[in-house]
Amino acid sequence: MNYWFTTVIIWNISSYVVTYLTISSKEELQFLIHRAWEIEKKFESLSAWKTFLSMGSSNRLTVLTLAKESHVHKLNLEKLITILGLEAPTNEIPEITFDFVGLLPSEMLLRIIEYDDMARELYNQILVNINSKVFSAFYSGKKIEFVNKTLKQMVEDETKHICMVKKITGLIERIQ
């Protein structure tokens, strides 16, 4: 069995708990990439489409951009899985139902970017914490370069999504 010795920190957004995870094998890297794929496919993309359908004409272009780029990220992750010789994702996490009834359009957008933030943090931590010496023992320079370039681009995209939505939503206060 091939071992990698590096540490990845994953932030749990809902409870603000930091969990330490050591990537010690190719299988553990596969697990993290699969989770990222699940976030893109089942959470970001579905929540964006649900928002697109639920929202009036205002900000639909923003939501369409988020959905399109989430789909591109899912495809990029599938390329990474193929290039790295990892197993295909198996849909382990069930799809969730997004209920936006009674939410303002800006609240819907803020729900979407929660998943963008999770994905960004996961991509960033994988990128930052992979031990390049160990990684290079398994993969050629071109594969490593492609992985780094892809993850960096997805971190930038997710950051752009968060900024785009925050610019639109500003500070939201619901008076009940």
Short mmCIF file of C-alpha atoms in Angstrom, two decimals:
data_model
loop_
_atom_site.label_atom_id
_atom_site.label_comp_id
_atom_site.label_asym_id
_atom_site.label_seq_id
_atom_site.Cartn_x
_atom_site.Cartn_y
_atom_site.Cartn_z
CA MET A 1 0.00 0.00 0.00
CA ASN A 2 1.26 3.45 -0.90
CA TYR A 3 1.30 5.98 1.93
CA TRP A 4 1.25 9.76 1.87
CA PHE A 5 2.10 11.67 5.00
CA THR A 6 0.44 15.03 5.07
CA THR A 7 -2.37 16.67 6.98
CA VAL A 8 -5.54 18.16 5.63
CA ILE A 9 -7.74 20.42 7.71
CA ILE A 10 -11.41 20.33 6.88
CA TRP A 11 -13.72 23.02 8.23
CA ASN A 12 -17.22 22.00 9.16
CA ILE A 13 -19.10 25.17 8.26
CA SER A 14 -22.29 24.38 10.12
CA SER A 15 -20.63 23.95 13.50
CA TYR A 16 -17.29 25.73 12.96
CA VAL A 17 -15.37 22.69 14.17
CA VAL A 18 -11.94 21.99 12.73
CA THR A 19 -11.21 18.36 11.98
CA TYR A 20 -7.73 17.09 11.22
CA LEU A 21 -7.43 14.39 8.60
CA THR A 22 -4.21 12.82 7.44
CA ILE A 23 -4.03 11.78 3.81
CA SER A 24 -2.06 8.59 4.15
CA SER A 25 -3.10 6.76 0.99
CA LYS A 26 -4.40 7.17 -2.52
CA GLU A 27 -7.74 5.89 -1.23
CA GLU A 28 -7.99 8.79 1.23
CA LEU A 29 -7.30 11.29 -1.55
CA GLN A 30 -9.99 9.52 -3.57
CA PHE A 31 -12.40 9.90 -0.64
CA LEU A 32 -11.80 13.68 -0.51
CA ILE A 33 -12.17 14.13 -4.25
CA HIS A 34 -15.36 12.05 -4.17
CA ARG A 35 -16.78 14.29 -1.42
CA ALA A 36 -15.94 17.36 -3.51
CA TRP A 37 -17.73 15.75 -6.47
CA GLU A 38 -20.77 15.09 -4.26
CA ILE A 39 -20.81 18.74 -3.12
CA GLU A 40 -20.67 20.00 -6.70
CA LYS A 41 -23.20 17.55 -8.12
CA LYS A 42 -25.75 17.23 -5.36
CA PHE A 43 -25.57 20.39 -3.33
CA GLU A 44 -24.25 23.33 -5.36
CA SER A 45 -25.79 22.39 -8.67
CA LEU A 46 -29.17 21.28 -7.31
CA SER A 47 -29.53 24.21 -4.93
CA ALA A 48 -28.65 26.62 -7.74
CA TRP A 49 -31.28 25.13 -10.03
CA LYS A 50 -33.88 25.12 -7.29
CA THR A 51 -33.07 28.79 -6.63
CA PHE A 52 -33.24 29.56 -10.35
CA LEU A 53 -36.74 28.07 -10.50
CA SER A 54 -37.90 29.69 -7.25
CA MET A 55 -36.52 33.15 -7.88
CA GLY A 56 -38.07 35.91 -9.91
CA SER A 57 -36.16 37.40 -12.80
CA SER A 58 -33.81 39.37 -10.55
CA ASN A 59 -30.38 37.78 -10.20
CA ARG A 60 -31.25 34.76 -12.37
CA LEU A 61 -28.11 35.37 -14.41
CA THR A 62 -26.00 35.06 -11.25
CA VAL A 63 -27.74 31.82 -10.32
CA LEU A 64 -27.30 30.49 -13.85
CA THR A 65 -23.57 31.31 -13.66
CA LEU A 66 -23.27 29.46 -10.34
CA ALA A 67 -25.07 26.40 -11.72
CA LYS A 68 -23.01 26.34 -14.93
CA GLU A 69 -19.69 26.67 -13.14
CA SER A 70 -20.68 24.06 -10.57
CA HIS A 71 -21.31 21.67 -13.46
CA VAL A 72 -17.88 22.53 -14.91
CA HIS A 73 -16.31 21.80 -11.50
CA LYS A 74 -18.03 18.41 -11.40
CA LEU A 75 -16.60 17.64 -14.85
CA ASN A 76 -13.13 18.84 -13.72
CA LEU A 77 -13.31 16.53 -10.71
CA GLU A 78 -14.25 13.65 -13.01
CA LYS A 79 -11.15 14.46 -15.12
CA LEU A 80 -9.01 14.45 -11.96
CA ILE A 81 -10.46 11.09 -10.97
CA THR A 82 -9.61 9.66 -14.40
CA ILE A 83 -6.13 11.20 -14.62
CA LEU A 84 -5.22 10.05 -11.10
CA GLY A 85 -6.55 6.54 -11.76
CA LEU A 86 -9.09 6.78 -8.94
CA GLU A 87 -12.37 4.90 -8.80
CA ALA A 88 -15.48 6.66 -10.07
CA PRO A 89 -17.78 8.21 -7.45
CA THR A 90 -20.61 5.97 -6.28
CA ASN A 91 -23.28 8.45 -5.16
CA GLU A 92 -22.85 7.56 -1.50
CA ILE A 93 -24.48 10.73 -0.23
CA PRO A 94 -28.21 10.94 -0.97
CA GLU A 95 -29.56 14.03 -2.67
CA ILE A 96 -31.20 16.47 -0.31
CA THR A 97 -34.37 18.43 -0.84
CA PHE A 98 -33.95 22.17 -0.99
CA ASP A 99 -36.90 24.05 0.42
CA PHE A 100 -36.76 27.74 -0.37
CA VAL A 101 -40.39 28.45 0.49
CA GLY A 102 -40.71 31.77 2.29
CA LEU A 103 -37.11 32.81 1.66
CA LEU A 104 -36.10 36.07 0.07
CA PRO A 105 -34.06 35.76 -3.15
CA SER A 106 -30.97 36.99 -1.28
CA GLU A 107 -31.47 34.29 1.38
CA MET A 108 -31.66 31.66 -1.36
CA LEU A 109 -28.38 32.91 -2.79
CA LEU A 110 -26.72 32.80 0.62
CA ARG A 111 -27.79 29.16 1.00
CA ILE A 112 -26.13 28.31 -2.31
CA ILE A 113 -22.81 29.88 -1.39
CA GLU A 114 -22.60 27.85 1.81
CA TYR A 115 -21.79 24.93 -0.50
CA ASP A 116 -19.38 27.04 -2.55
CA ASP A 117 -17.56 27.87 0.67
CA MET A 118 -17.39 24.19 1.68
CA ALA A 119 -16.05 23.20 -1.75
CA ARG A 120 -13.52 26.05 -1.76
CA GLU A 121 -12.19 25.05 1.65
CA LEU A 122 -11.93 21.40 0.63
CA TYR A 123 -10.11 22.21 -2.64
CA ASN A 124 -7.77 24.62 -0.88
CA GLN A 125 -6.88 22.20 1.89
CA ILE A 126 -6.20 19.35 -0.55
CA LEU A 127 -4.07 21.68 -2.66
CA VAL A 128 -2.13 23.18 0.23
CA ASN A 129 -1.54 19.99 2.19
CA ILE A 130 -0.55 17.43 -0.41
CA ASN A 131 3.06 16.45 0.13
CA SER A 132 4.58 17.12 -3.29
CA LYS A 133 7.48 14.70 -2.80
CA VAL A 134 5.18 11.82 -1.97
CA PHE A 135 2.65 12.89 -4.61
CA SER A 136 5.39 12.91 -7.26
CA ALA A 137 6.30 9.32 -6.36
CA PHE A 138 2.89 8.25 -7.70
CA TYR A 139 2.29 10.65 -10.57
CA SER A 140 4.24 12.33 -13.36
CA GLY A 141 4.99 16.04 -13.38
CA LYS A 142 2.28 16.76 -15.97
CA LYS A 143 -0.39 15.07 -13.86
CA ILE A 144 0.72 16.96 -10.74
CA GLU A 145 0.71 20.22 -12.69
CA PHE A 146 -2.80 19.50 -14.00
CA VAL A 147 -4.10 18.65 -10.51
CA ASN A 148 -2.60 21.81 -9.00
CA LYS A 149 -3.84 24.02 -11.84
CA THR A 150 -7.35 22.53 -11.67
CA LEU A 151 -7.66 22.85 -7.90
CA LYS A 152 -6.30 26.42 -7.92
CA GLN A 153 -8.79 27.41 -10.62
CA MET A 154 -11.67 25.89 -8.67
CA VAL A 155 -10.61 27.72 -5.48
CA GLU A 156 -10.57 30.97 -7.50
CA ASP A 157 -13.98 30.19 -9.02
CA GLU A 158 -15.57 29.43 -5.66
CA THR A 159 -14.10 32.62 -4.20
CA LYS A 160 -15.51 34.55 -7.16
CA HIS A 161 -18.95 32.98 -6.56
CA ILE A 162 -18.93 33.94 -2.90
CA CYS A 163 -17.89 37.53 -3.69
CA MET A 164 -20.47 37.79 -6.48
CA VAL A 165 -23.30 36.69 -4.18
CA LYS A 166 -22.17 38.78 -1.22
CA LYS A 167 -22.03 41.86 -3.46
CA ILE A 168 -25.66 41.25 -4.44
CA THR A 169 -27.01 40.26 -1.05
CA GLY A 170 -25.17 42.65 1.23
CA LEU A 171 -26.32 42.44 4.82
CA ILE A 172 -29.62 40.65 5.22
CA GLU A 173 -31.88 41.07 8.19
CA ARG A 174 -35.21 39.37 8.41
CA ILE A 175 -37.75 41.10 10.60
CA GLN A 176 -40.35 38.68 11.89
#
